C-alpha positions as CSV (number, residue, x, y, z in Angstrom):
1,X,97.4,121.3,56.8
2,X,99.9,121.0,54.0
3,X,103.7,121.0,55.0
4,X,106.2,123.3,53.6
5,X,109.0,122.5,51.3
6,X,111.8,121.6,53.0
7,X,113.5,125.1,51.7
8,X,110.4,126.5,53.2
9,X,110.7,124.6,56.4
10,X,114.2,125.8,56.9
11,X,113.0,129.5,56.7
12,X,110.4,129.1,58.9
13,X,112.7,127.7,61.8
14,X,115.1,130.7,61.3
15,X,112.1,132.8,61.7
16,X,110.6,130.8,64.6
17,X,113.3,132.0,66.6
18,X,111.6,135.3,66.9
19,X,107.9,134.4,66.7
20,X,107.5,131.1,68.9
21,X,107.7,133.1,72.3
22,X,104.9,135.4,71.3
23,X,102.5,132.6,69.6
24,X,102.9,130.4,73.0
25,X,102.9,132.6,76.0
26,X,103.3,129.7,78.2
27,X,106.4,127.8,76.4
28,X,106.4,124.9,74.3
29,X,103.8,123.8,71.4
30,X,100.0,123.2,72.7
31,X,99.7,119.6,72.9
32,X,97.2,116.9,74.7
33,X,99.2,115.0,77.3
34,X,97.2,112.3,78.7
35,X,93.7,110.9,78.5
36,X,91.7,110.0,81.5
37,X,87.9,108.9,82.0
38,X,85.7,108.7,84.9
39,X,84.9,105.0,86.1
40,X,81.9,104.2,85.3
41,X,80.8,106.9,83.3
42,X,82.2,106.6,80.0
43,X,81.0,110.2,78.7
44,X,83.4,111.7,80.9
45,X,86.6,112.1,79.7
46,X,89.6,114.5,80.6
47,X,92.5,115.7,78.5
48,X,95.9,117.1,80.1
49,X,96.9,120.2,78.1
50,X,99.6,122.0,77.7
51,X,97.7,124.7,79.0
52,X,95.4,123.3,81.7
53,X,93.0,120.7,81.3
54,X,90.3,119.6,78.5
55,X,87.3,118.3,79.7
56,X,84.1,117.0,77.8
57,X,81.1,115.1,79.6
58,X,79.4,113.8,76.2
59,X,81.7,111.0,75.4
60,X,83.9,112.9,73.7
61,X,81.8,115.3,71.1
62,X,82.5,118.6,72.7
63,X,85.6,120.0,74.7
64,X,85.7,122.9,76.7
65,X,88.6,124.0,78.3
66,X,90.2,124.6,82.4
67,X,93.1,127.0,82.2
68,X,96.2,126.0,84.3
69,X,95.6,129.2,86.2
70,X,92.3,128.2,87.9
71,X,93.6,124.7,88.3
72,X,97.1,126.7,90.5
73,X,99.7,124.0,89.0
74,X,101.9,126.8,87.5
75,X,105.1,125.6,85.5
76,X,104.3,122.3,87.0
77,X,102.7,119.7,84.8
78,X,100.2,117.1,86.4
79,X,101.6,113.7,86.2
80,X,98.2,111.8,86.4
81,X,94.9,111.9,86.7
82,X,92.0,109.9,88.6
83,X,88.2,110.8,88.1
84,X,86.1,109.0,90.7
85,X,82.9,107.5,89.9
86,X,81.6,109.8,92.4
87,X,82.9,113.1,90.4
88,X,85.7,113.9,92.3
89,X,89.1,114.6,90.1
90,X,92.4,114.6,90.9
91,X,95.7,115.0,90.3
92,X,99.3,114.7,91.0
93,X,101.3,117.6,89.7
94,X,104.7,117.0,90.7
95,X,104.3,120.0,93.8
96,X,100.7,119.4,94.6
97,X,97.7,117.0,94.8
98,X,94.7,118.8,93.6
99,X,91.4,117.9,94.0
100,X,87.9,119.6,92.2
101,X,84.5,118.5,93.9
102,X,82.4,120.4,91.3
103,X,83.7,118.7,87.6
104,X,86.6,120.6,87.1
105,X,85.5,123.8,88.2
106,X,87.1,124.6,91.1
107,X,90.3,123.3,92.6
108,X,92.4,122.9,95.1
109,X,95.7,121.9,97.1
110,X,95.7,119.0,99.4
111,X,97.0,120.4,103.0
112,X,98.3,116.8,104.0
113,X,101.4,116.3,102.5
114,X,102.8,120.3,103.5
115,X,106.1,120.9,102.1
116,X,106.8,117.3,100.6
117,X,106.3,117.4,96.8
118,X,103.3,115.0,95.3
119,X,105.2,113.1,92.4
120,X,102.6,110.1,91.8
121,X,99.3,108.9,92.8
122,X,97.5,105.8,91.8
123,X,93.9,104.2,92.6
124,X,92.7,100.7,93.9
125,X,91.4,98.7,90.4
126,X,87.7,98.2,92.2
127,X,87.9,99.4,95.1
128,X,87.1,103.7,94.8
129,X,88.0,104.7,98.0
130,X,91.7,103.4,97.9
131,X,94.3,105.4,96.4
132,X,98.2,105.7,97.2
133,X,100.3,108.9,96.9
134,X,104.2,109.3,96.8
135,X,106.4,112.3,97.1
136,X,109.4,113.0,95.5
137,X,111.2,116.3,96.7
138,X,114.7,116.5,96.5
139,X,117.2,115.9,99.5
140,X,114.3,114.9,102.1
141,X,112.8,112.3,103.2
142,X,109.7,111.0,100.8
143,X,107.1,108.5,102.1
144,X,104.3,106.5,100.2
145,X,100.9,108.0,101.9
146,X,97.4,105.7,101.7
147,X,94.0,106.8,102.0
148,X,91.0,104.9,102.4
149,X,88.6,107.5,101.8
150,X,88.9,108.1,98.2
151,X,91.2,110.7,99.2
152,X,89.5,112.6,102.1
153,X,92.3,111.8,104.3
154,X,96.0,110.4,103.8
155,X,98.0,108.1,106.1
156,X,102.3,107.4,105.6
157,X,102.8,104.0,105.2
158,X,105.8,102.1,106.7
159,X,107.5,103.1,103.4
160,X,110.2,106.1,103.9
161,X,113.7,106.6,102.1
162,X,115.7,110.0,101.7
163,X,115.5,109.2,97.9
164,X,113.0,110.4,95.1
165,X,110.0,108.7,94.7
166,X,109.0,108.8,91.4
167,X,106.2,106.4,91.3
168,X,104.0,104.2,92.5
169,X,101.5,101.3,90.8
170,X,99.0,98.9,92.3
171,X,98.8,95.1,90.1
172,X,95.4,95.1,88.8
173,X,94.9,91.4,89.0
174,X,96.6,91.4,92.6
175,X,95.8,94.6,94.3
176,X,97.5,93.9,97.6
177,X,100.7,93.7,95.5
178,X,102.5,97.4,95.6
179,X,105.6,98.5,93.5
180,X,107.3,101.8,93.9
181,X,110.4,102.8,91.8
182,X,112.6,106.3,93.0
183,X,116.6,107.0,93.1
184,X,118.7,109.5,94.8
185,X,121.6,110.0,92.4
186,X,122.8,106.8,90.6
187,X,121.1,105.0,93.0
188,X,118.1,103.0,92.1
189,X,115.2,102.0,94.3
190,X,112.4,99.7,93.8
191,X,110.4,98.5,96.3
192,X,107.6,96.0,96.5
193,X,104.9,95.5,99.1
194,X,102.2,92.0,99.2
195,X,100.3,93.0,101.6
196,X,98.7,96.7,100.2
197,X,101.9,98.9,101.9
198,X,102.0,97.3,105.5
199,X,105.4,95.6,105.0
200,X,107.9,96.4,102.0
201,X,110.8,94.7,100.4
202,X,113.7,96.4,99.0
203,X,114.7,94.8,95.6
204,X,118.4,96.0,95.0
205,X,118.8,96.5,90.9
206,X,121.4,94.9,88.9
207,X,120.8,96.8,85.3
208,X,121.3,95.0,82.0
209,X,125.3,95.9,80.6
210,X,125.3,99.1,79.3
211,X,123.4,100.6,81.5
212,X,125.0,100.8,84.6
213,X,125.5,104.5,84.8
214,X,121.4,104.6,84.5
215,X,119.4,107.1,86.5
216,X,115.7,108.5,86.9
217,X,114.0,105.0,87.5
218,X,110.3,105.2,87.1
219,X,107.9,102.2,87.1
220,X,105.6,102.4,83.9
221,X,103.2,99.8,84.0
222,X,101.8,96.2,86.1
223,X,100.6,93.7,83.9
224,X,96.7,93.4,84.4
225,X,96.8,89.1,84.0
226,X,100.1,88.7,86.1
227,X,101.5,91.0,89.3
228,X,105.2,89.6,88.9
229,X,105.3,91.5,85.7
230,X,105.8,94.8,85.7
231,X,107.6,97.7,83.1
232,X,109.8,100.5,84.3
233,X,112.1,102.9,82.8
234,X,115.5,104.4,82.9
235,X,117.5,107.4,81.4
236,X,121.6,107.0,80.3
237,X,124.3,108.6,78.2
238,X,125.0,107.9,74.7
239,X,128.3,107.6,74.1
240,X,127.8,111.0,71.6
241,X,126.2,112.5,75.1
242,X,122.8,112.5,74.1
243,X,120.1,110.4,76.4
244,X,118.7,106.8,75.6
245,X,115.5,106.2,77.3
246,X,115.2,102.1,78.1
247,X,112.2,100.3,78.7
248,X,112.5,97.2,81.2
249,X,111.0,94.9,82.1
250,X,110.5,92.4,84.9
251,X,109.0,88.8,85.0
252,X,109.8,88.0,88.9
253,X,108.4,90.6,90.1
254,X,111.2,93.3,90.4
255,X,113.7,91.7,91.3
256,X,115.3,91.4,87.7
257,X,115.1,93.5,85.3
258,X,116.1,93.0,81.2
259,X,116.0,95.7,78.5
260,X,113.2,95.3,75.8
261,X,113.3,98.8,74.0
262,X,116.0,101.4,74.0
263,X,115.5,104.3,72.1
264,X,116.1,108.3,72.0
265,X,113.2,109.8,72.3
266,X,111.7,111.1,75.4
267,X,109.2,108.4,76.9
268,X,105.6,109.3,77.8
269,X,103.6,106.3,79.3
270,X,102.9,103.0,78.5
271,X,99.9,100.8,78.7
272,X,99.4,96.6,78.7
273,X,97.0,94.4,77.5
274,X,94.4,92.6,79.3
275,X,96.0,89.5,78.6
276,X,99.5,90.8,79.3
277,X,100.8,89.7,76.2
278,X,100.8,93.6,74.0
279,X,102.1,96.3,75.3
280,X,102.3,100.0,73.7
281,X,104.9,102.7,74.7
282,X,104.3,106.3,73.7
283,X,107.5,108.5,73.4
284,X,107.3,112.2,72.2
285,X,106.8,111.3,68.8
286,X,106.1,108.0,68.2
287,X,103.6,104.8,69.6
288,X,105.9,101.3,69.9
289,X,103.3,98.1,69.9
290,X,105.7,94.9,71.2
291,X,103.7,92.0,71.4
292,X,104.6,88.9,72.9
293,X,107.9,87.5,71.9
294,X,108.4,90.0,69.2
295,X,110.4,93.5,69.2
296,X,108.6,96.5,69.7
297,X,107.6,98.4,66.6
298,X,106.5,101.9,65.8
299,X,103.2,102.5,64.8
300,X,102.7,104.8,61.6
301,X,100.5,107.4,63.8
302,X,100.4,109.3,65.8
303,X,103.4,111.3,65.3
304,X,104.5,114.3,66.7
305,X,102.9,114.1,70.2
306,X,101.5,110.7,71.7
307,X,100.6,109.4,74.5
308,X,98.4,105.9,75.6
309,X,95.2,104.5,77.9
310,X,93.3,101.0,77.2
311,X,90.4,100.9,78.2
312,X,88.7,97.3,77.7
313,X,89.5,96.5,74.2
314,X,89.7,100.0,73.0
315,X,93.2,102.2,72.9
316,X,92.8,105.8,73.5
317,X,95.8,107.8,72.1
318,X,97.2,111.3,72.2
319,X,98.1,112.9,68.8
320,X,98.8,115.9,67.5
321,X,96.8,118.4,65.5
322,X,99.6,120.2,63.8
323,X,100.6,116.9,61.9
324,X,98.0,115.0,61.6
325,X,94.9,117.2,62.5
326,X,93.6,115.2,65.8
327,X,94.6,115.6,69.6
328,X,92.9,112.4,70.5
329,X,91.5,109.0,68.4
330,X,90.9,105.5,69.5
331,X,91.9,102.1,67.9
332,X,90.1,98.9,68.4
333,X,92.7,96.8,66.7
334,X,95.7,97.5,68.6
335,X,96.9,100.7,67.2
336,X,96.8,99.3,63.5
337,X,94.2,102.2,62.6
338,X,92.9,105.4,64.3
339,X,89.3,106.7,64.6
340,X,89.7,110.9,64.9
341,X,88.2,112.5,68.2
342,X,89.1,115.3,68.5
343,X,91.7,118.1,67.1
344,X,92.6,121.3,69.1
345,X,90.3,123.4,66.8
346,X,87.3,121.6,67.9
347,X,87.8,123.4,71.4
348,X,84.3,125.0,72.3
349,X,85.4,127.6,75.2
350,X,85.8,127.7,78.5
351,X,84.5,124.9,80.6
352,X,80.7,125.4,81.6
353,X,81.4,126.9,85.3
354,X,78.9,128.7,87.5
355,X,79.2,132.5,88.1
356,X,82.5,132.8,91.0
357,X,84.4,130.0,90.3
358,X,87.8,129.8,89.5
359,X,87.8,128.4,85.8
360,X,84.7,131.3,84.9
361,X,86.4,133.8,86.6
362,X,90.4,133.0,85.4
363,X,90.0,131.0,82.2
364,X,87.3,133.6,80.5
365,X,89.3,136.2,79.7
366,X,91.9,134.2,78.7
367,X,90.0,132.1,76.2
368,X,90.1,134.8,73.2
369,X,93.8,134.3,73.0
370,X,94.4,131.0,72.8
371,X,91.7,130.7,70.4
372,X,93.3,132.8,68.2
373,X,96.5,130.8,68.9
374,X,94.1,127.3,67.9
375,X,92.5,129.2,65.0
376,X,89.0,128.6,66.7
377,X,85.9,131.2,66.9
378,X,85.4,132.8,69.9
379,X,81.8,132.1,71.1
380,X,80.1,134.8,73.2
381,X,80.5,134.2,77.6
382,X,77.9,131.8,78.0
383,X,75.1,132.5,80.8
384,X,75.5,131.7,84.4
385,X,76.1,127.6,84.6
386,X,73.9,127.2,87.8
387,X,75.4,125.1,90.3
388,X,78.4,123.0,90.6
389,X,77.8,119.5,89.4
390,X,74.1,120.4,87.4
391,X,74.4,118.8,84.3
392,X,74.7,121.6,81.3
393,X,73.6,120.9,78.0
394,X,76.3,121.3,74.9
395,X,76.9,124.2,73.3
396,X,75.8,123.5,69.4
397,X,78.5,123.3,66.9
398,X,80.1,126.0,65.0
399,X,83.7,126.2,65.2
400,X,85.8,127.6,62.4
401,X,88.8,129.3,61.8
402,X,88.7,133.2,62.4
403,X,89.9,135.3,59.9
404,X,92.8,136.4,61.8
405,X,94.2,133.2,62.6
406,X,94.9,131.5,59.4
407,X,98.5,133.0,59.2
408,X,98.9,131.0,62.8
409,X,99.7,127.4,61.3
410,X,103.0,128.2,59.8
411,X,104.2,129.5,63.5
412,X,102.7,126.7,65.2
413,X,104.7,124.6,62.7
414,X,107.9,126.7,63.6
415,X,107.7,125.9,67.4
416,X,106.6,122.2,66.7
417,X,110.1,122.4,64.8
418,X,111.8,124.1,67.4
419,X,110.7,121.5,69.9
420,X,111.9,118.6,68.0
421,X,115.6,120.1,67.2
422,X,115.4,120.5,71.1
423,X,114.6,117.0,71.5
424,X,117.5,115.6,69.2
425,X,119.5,117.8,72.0
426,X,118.0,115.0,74.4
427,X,116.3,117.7,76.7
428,X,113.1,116.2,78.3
429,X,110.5,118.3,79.0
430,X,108.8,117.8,82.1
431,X,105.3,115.4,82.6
């Protein structure tokens, strides 16, 4: 897509003012927000969406769509994602912990956790039938729930605080080691358990100068070669009152912590090495690579929307297809270059559901609009799925632009516009 002339550009934001609401019904430009794959099946990938889920279960050659509607998340935006090997997906939303037995096709609310609000989950490297959930609602008391059932069933743990839990991460290379980051306020916890969440130890946070009126810790990463290292981030006030975002980073496993980037844009999620020794942080518009002993540098793509999942040697990266026409590429040489995926046109339809589920029933009639919105054809309903979990062949290709969507890209670019003069404002938008 060509970009305007900056004179051009300057129109189009006056005039986005009117249009962007009635381009994106549901707020915000459509973006990809996270990548996930099932262990042990490679061909079975998810994307978060702006507007639902993505899913494609042929290693990433067609992608069909799960509106947030069937899914029941609302205005509330998953935070993660965990496809079991077994099939089962699911997801913490920041209210909820949704679960789909049948690939994505139906879902629904975990009863456990009642009124407390699921704010992070994480899963056991090799072991599938241990995960960890923590809640994070506001003025009560949160706990860190286990389940040894790959989720069938949750337990609290010893760990309880009338704080915010806003994460919690297993070390891959030490999996009884536990870290879980929340605050209530200014006040910053991080806790860290040795023993897989039977005993915890509260590591009281001195930050680095400058940062002492910090808030919203969040751990970001564990180091997969060494469990004392570990990444987390905090939010502060520029002296001009906008918010720097700070990446830190401890080597003794929590109990210090010293800044290593510090920057303005919104952060996204980070990923490590299997050595340890790279990291990559993904921010609303950019991808920083900091390799050992070095400072962190951006990467010339993506840009615009990013996100970031290793997997082996291979980095997986959200991207956006307003700018740079894909949603999703991978690297194999650290972020350096960028194979294309996928792009938001490429969407095929609805995901392949039986007759009576939630995603045929909701996302169907939905689909012919935000086509138009992604300037894709829409395909004819296609016939009854079968039964949850058969396997469905692909739809063949054949997705151009309609007719009536080509005047789209130019509004699409006025909300991506929008967004970004909102994010020089410092306002986050929620993940």
């Amino acid at each position: 897509m060509m970009l305007p002339s900056l004179a051009s550009r300057k129109l189009l934001t006056c005039l986005g003012v009117l249009s962007a609401a009635s381009v994106h019904a549901h707020g915000g430009l459509m973006e990809t927000q996270s990548y996930t794959s099932r262990r042990g099946h490679p061909e079975d990938q998810l994307l978060g969406f702006t507007r639902g889920t993505l899913i494609s279960r042929d290693g990433a050659a067609a992608w069909h769509w799960v509106c947030a509607e069937a899914m029941g998340y609302g205005s509330w935006t998953p935070e993660r994602y965990v496809w079991l090997p077994g099939g089962d997906i699911l997801t913490a939303t920041g209210k909820a912990l949704l679960r789909s037995r049948d690939g994505g096709c139906t879902w629904v609310a975990s009863t456990a956790f009642q009124d407390a609000w699921v704010s992070s989950l994480a899963e056991h490297p090799t072991d599938d039938s241990l995960l960890y959930v923590a809640t994070g609602r506001p003025a009560v008391t949160n706990l860190l729930y286990r389940s040894r059932d790959g989720g069938e069933t949750w337990t609290p743990t010893s760990l309880s605080r009338d704080a915010v839990f806003s994460a919690v991460r297993v070390a891959p290379s030490g999996p009884e080691r536990l870290y879980l980051s929340g605050w209530k306020g200014y006040a910053m916890y991080l806790f860290r358990s040795d023993d897989a969440g039977e005993t915890w130890e509260d590591l009281p946070q001195a930050f680095p100068v400058g940062l002492e009126g910090a808030y919203d810790l969040k751990l970001l990463a564990v180091s997969p070669a060494n469990p004392d290292v570990l990444w987390a981030r905090v939010s502060s006030r520029t002296p001009a009152g906008g918010i720097l975002y700070t990446v830190l980073r401890s080597d003794d496993g929590g109990r210090t912590l010293t800044s290593v980037l510090a920057q303005e844009d919104p952060l996204v999620n980070m990923d490590v090495s299997a050595d340890g020794r790279t990291t990559w942080v993904a921010t609303y518009n950019h991808l920083y690579r900091g390799r050992q002993g070095e400072s962190f540098l951006p990467l010339s793509l993506p840009t615009g929307n990013a996100c970031v999942t290793r997997e082996g040697g291979t980095l997986f990266a959200c991207g956006s297809t307003w700018l740079h026409e894909w949603a999703l590429a991978r690297s194999t040489d650290e972020g350096t270059s960028w194979e294309p995926l996928f792009s938001l046109r490429d969407v095929r339809g609805v995901h392949q559901c039986p007759v009576g589920t939630p995603v045929r029933e909701q996302c169907t009639p939905l689909w012919p609009q935000l086509a138009q919105q992604l300037g894709v054809s829409v395909s004819p309903a296609p016939p009854d799925a079968g039964t949850p979990g058969e396997e469905v062949p692909p739809k063949p290709d054949g997705c151009g632009a309609t007719a009536g969507s080509a005047g789209l890209a130019p509004l699409l670019l006025v909300s991506l516009l929008c967004r970004r003069g909102r994010r020089a404002e410092g306002t986050p938008r929620p993940r």
